[in-house]
Coordinates of C-alpha atoms in Angstrom, one line a residue:
X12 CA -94.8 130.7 73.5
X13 CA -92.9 133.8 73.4
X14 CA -96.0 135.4 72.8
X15 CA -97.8 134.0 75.4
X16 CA -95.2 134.6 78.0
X17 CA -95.2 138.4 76.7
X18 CA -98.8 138.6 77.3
X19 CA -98.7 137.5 80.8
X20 CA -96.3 139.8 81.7
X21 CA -98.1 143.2 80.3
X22 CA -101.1 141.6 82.5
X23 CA -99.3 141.3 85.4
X24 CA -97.6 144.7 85.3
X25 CA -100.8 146.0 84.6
X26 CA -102.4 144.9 87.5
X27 CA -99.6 145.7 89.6
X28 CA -100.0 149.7 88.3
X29 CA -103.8 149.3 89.0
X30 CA -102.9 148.2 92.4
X31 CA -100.4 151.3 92.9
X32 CA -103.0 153.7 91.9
X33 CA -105.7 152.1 94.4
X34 CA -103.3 151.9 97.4
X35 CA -102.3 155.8 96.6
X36 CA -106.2 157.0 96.9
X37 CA -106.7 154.5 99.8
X38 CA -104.5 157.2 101.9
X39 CA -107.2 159.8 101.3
X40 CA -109.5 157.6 102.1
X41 CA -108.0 156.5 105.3
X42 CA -106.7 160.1 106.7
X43 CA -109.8 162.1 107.7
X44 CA -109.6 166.0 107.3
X45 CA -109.5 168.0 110.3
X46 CA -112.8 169.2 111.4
X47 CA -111.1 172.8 112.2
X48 CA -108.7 174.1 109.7
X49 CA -105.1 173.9 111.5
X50 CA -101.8 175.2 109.7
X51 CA -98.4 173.2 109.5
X52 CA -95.6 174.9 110.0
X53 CA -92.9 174.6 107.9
X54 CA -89.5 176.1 107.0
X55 CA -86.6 176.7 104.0
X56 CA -83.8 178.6 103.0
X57 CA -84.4 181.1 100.0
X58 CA -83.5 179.2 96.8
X59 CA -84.7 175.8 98.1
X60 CA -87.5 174.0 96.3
X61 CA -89.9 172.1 98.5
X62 CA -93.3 169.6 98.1
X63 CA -96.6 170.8 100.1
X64 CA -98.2 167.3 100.3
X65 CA -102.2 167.6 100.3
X66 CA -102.2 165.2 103.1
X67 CA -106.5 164.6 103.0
X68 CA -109.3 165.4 100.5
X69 CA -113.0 164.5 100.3
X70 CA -113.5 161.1 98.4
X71 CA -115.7 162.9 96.0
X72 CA -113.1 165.7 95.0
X73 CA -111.1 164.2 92.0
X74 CA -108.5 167.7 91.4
X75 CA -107.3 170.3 94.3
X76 CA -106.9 174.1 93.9
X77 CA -103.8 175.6 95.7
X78 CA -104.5 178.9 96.9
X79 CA -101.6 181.5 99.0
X80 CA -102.0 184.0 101.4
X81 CA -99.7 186.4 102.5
X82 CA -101.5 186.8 105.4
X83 CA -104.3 184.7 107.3
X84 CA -107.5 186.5 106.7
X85 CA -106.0 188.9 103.5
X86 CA -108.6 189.8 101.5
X87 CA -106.0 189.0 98.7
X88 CA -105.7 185.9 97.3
X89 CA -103.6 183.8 94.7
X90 CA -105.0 180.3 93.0
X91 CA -101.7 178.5 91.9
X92 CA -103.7 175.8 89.7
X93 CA -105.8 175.4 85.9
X94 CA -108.7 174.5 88.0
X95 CA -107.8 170.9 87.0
X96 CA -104.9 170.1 89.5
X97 CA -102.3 170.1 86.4
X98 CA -99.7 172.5 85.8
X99 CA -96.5 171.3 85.3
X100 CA -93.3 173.2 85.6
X101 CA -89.7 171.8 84.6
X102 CA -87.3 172.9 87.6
X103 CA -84.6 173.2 85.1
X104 CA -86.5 176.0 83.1
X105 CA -87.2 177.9 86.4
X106 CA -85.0 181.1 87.2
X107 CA -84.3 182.7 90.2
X108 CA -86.6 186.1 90.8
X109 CA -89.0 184.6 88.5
X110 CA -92.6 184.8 90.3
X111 CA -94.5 182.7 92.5
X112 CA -97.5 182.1 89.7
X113 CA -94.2 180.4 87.0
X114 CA -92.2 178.6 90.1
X115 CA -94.5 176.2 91.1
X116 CA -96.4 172.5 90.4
X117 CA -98.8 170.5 90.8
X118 CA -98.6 167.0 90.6
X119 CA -100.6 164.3 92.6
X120 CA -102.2 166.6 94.6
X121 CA -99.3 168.2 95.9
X122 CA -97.8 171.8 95.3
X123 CA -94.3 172.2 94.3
X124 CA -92.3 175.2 94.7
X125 CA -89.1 176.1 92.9
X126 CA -86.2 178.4 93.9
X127 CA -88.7 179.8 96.8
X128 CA -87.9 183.3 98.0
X129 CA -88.7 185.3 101.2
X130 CA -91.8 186.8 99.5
X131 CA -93.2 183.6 99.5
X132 CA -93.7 183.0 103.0
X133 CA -97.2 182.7 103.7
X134 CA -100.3 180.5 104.0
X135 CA -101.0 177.8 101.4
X136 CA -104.4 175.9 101.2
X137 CA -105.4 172.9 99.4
X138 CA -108.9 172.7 98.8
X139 CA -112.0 173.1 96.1
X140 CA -112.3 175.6 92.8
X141 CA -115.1 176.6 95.1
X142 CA -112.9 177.6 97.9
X143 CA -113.4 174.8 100.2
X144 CA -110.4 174.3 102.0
X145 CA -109.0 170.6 103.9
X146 CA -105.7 171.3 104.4
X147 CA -103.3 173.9 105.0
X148 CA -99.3 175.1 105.6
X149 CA -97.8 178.2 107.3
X150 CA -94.5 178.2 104.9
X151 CA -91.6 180.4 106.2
X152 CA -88.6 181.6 103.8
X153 CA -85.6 182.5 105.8
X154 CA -83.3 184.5 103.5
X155 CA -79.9 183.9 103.5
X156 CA -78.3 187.4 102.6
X157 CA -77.4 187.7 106.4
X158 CA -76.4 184.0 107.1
X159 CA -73.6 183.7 109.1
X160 CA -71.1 180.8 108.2
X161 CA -69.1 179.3 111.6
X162 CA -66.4 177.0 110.7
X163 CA -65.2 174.4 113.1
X164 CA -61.6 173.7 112.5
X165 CA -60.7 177.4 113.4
X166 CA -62.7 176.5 116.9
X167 CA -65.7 178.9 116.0
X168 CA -69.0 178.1 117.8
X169 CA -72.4 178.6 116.5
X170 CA -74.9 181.7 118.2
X171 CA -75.8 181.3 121.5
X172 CA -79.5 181.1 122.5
X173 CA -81.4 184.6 122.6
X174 CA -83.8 185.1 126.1
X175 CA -86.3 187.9 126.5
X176 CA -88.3 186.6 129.2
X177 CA -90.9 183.5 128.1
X178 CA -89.7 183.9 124.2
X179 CA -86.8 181.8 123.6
X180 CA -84.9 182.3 120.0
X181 CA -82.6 179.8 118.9
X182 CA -81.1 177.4 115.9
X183 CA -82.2 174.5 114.8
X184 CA -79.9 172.3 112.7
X185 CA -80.6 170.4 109.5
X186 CA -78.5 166.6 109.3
X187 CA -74.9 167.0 107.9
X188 CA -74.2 166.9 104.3
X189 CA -71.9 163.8 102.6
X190 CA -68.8 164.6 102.5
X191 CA -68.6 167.1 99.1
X192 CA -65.3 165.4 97.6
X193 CA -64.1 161.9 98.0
X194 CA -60.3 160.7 98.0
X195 CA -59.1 164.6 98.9
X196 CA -60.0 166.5 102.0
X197 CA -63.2 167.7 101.4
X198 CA -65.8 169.9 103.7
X199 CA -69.2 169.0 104.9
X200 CA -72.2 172.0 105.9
X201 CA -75.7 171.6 108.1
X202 CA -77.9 174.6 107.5
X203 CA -79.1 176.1 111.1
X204 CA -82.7 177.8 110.2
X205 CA -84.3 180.4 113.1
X206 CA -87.0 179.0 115.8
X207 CA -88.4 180.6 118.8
X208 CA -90.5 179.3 121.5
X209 CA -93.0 181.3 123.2
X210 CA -96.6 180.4 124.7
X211 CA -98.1 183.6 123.3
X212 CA -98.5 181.6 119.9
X213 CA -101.9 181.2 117.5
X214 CA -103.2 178.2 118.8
X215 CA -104.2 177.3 115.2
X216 CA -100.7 176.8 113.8
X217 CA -99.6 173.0 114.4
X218 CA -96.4 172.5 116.0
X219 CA -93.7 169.5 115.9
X220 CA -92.9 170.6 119.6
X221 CA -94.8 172.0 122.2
X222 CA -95.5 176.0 121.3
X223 CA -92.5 175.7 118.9
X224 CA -92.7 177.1 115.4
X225 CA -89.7 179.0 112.8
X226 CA -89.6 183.2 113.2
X227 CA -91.1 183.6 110.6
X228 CA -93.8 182.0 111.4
X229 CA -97.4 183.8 110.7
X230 CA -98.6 182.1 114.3
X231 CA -95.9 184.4 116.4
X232 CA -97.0 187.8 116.9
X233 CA -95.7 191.0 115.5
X234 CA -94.1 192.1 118.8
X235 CA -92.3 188.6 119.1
X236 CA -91.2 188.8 115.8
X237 CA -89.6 192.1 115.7
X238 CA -87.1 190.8 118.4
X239 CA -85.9 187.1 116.6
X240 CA -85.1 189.3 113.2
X241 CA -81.4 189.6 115.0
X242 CA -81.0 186.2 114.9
X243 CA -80.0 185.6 111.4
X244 CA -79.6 181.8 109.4
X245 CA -76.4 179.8 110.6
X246 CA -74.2 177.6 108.1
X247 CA -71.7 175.3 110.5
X248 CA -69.0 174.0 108.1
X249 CA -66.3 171.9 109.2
X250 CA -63.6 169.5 107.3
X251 CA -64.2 165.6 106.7
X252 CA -62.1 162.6 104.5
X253 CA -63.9 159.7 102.4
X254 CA -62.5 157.1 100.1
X255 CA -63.9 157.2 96.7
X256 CA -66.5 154.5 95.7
X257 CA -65.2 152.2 93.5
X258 CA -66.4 152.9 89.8
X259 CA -69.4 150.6 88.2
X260 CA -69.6 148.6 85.2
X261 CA -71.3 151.2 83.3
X262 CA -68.2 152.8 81.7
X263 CA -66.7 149.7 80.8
X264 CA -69.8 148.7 79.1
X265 CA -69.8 151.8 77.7
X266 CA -66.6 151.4 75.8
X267 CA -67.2 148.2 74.6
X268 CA -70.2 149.3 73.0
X269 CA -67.9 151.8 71.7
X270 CA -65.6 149.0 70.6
X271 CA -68.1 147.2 68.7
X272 CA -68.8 149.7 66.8
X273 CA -65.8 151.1 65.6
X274 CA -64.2 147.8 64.4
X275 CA -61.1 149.4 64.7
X276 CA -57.5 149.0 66.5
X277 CA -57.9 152.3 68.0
X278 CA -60.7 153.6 70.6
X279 CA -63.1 156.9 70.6
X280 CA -61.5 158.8 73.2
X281 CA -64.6 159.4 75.9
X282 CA -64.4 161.9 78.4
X283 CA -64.5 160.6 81.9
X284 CA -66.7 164.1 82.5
X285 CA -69.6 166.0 80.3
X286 CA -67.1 169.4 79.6
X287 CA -69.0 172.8 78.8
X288 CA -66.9 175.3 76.9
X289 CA -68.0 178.8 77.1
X290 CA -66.8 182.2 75.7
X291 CA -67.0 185.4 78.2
X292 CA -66.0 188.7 77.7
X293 CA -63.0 190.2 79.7
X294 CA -64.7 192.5 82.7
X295 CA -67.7 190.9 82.6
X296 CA -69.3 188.7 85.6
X297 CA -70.0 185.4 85.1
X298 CA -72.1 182.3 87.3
X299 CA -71.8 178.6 87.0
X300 CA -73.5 176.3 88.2
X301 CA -74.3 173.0 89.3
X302 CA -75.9 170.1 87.0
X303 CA -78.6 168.8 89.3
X304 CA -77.8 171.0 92.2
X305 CA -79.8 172.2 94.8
X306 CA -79.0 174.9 98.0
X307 CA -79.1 171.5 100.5
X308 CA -76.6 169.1 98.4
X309 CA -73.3 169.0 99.2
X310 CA -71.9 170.5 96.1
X311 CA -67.6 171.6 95.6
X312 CA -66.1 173.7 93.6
X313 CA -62.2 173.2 91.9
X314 CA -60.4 175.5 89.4
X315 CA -58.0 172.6 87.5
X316 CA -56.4 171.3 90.7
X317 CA -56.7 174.2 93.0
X318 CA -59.5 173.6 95.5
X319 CA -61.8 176.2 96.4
X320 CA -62.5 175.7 99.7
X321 CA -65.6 177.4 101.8
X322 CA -63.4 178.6 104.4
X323 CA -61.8 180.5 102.0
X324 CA -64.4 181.1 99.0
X325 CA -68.1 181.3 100.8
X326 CA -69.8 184.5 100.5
X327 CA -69.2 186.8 103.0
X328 CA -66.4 186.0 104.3
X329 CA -64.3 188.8 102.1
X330 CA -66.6 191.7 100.6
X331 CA -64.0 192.4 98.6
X332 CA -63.8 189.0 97.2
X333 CA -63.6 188.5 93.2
X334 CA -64.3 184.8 92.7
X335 CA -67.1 183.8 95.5
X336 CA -69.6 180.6 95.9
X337 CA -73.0 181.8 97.4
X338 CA -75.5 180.0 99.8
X339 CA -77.0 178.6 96.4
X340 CA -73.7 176.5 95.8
X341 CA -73.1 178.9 93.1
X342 CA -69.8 179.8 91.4
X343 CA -69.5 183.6 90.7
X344 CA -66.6 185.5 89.0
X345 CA -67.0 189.2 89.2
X346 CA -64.8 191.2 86.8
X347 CA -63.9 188.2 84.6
X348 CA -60.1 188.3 84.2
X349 CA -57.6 187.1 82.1
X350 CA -56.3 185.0 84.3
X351 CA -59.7 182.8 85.1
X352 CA -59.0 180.7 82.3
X353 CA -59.2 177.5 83.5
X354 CA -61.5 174.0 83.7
X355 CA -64.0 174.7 86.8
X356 CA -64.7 171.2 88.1
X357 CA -67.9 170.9 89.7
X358 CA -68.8 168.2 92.9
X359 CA -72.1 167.1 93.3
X360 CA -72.6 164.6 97.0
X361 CA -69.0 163.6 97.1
X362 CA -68.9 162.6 93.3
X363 CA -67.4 164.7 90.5
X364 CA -70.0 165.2 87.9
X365 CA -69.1 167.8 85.1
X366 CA -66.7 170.5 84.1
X367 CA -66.9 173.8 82.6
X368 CA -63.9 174.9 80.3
X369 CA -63.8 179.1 80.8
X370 CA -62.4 180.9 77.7
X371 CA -61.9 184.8 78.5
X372 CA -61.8 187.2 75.4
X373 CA -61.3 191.0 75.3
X374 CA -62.7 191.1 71.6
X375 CA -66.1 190.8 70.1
X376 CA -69.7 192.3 70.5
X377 CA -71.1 191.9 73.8
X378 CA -74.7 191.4 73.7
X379 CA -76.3 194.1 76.1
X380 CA -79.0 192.8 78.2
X381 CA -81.2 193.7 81.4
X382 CA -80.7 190.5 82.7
X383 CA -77.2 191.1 83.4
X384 CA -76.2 192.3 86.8
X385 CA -73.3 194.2 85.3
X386 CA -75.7 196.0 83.0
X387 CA -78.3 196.4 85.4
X388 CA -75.8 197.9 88.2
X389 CA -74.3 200.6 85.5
X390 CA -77.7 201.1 84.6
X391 CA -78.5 201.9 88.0
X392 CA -75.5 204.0 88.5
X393 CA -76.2 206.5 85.4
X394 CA -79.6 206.8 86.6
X395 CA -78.6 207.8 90.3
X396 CA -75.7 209.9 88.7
X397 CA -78.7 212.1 86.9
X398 CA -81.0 212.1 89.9
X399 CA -77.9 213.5 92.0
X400 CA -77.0 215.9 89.3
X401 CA -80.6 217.1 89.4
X402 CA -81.2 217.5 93.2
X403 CA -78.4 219.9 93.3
X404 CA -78.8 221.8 90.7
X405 CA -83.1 221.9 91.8
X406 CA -81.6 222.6 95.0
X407 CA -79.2 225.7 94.0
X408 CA -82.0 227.6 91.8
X409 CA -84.4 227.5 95.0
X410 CA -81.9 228.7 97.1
X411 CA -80.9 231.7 94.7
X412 CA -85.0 232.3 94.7
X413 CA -85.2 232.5 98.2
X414 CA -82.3 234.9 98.6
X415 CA -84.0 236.9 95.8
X416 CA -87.5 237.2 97.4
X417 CA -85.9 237.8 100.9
X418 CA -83.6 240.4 99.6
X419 CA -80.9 238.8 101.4
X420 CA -78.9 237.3 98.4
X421 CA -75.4 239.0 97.7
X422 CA -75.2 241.1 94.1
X423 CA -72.6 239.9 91.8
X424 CA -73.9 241.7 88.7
X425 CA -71.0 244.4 87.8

């Protein structure tokens, strides 16, 4: 009977997949494509990954090609596919400044992009390996080296509208972040990205609102765009206050799993958080971050039971500032010190999710490589040290063989 029961169920679940899979190609069968090729606008913050949905497709076409533009009409063109619609990328192996061709995805038709930077703006088509295209985005990466944080509890107000006749420059706001800690007073952030609104736009970009589109945008011309580069990203923070949820079974279940096993009077001990121990060298930088993270989560930052607060810790705010958390919720340390010894606690949407025990040592080989900042900056340094050192000195010889052909340098021979 068992068995029996057991076979029904695999048939039903079955059939339930088979349905899944039939409703998911009945919405390509039911959205028609465009019979004139329109782009939709879209926007990010650098370091944000995002999903380009191919929203139609040709019954007959069973794998789409992702191509990018930089421009509409390039001659230049990238394929972001195997020709058979399946590359697959793990988000947690991509890096940030890795390129475009080892950041991205494709998975049911749609293109994923990971850790997107300002170089990818452009045009992305979903089509045919033979270059047929049905569907298409104009993608705009704002960067956030000049955004500009305004915090509400010390009365700060976000940028006023920009007006230069019929063009219009302004903010628009994403929804607020949870709260990022619970049970303590905790801070909550909505990321402000730059729009304009103009009626001298290409009329082949699509637009959410009437002749609306992000600066960035390849439908806003060149003359428009020179004039919305002053108005940089915003980052509105302000303070907020939520209870804690109350914990789930799972831990207890946990433990008495843990119980069982043991057979003893005495417990495991469990941590109540996964802790990271890691070694760094005194003077050397250092970057932590997040388990599951991403720029638009609400994500906190504590060293033991101090709290680092935005208002105090973002980027920016200080350029002479040691210890620092970017745009890309990001923990830096410049300089490590001996004095950064500590357990950095980590907040993830208002719940506490890991910890990273920092060790500081001023012995042992340090393993030199390029993709350290600190390497690369002294690296940089020497270099510009030598092509200093080389310009005046290239610059002193011609000058004594001008003076000598001119007849107009002093003597000092004795």
């Amino acid at each position: 009977m068992n068995l029996a029961h057991t076979t029904v169920l695999l048939w039903a679940w079955g059939s339930l997949q088979a349905f899944e899979i039939v409703e998911k190609e009945n919405i390509f069968q039911r959205t028609p494509c465009p019979a004139f090729l329109m782009f939709d606008n879209a926007a990010y913050l650098a370091d944000m990954s995002f999903e380009l949905p191919c929203h139609c497709k040709p019954e007959e076409v069973s794998a789409v090609v992702w191509y990018y533009q930089k421009h509409l009409g390039s001659s230049h063109t990238k394929v972001l596919t195997d020709f058979d619609g399946r590359v697959l990328t793990e988000a947690a192996q991509v890096r940030v400044g890795s390129d475009m061709l080892v950041r991205f995805s494709i998975r049911m038709f749609s293109l994923l992009v990971f850790r997107a930077q300002p170089e990818d703006s452009g045009l992305y088509f979903c089509g045919t390996r033979k270059g047929d295209y049905f569907y298409a985005y104009d993608v705009d990466i704002q960067s956030s080296e000049g955004m500009v944080a305004t915090f509400k509890d010390q009365g700060q107000e976000p940028f006023a509208d920009d007006y230069y006749g019929s063009l219009h420059v302004f903010t628009t706001f994403w929804e607020w972040t949870p709260c990022d800690r619970c049970g303590v007073r905790g801070e909550q952030w909505r990321i402000g990205l730059c729009y304009l609104q103009s009626p001298d736009l290409s009329p082949r970009f699509r637009k959410t609102l009437p002749d609306v589109v992000s600066c960035g945008s390849q439908a806003v011309p060149r003359k428009l765009r020179a004039k919305a580069r002053d108005h940089p990203p915003e980052l509105l923070v302000q303070s907020c206050m939520v209870p804690c949820k109350k914990a789930t079974m799972t831990r207890e279940g946990v433990m008495a799993i843990f119980n069982y096993i043991s057979k003893v009077g005495s417990r495991p001990w469990v941590p109540q958080l996964p802790i990271q121990f890691h070694q760094q060298r005194l003077g050397h930088g250092l970057i932590i971050s997040c388990p599951g993270a991403r720029p638009e989560h609400a994500v906190a930052w504590d060293k033991d039971q101090q709290y680092l607060y935005r208002t105090q810790y973002l980027k920016g705010i200080n350029r002479s500032m040691r210890v620092f958390i970017d745009h890309g919720n990001h923990l830096h340390i410049r300089f490590t010190q001996l004095d950064d010894r500590a357990i950095y606690y980590c907040w993830r949407q208002g719940v506490r999710v890991a910890g990273f025990r920092l060790g500081v040592t001023s012995r042992g080989r340090y393993k030199v490589s390029f993709s350290d900042p600190e390497t690369r900056s002294a690296v940089e340094l020497t270099l510009l040290g030598y092509l200093l050192i080389t310009a005046v000195f290239v610059t002193v010889h011609l000058c004594r063989c001008c003076c000598y052909l001119f007849r107009c340098c002093p003597d000092f021979s004795p």
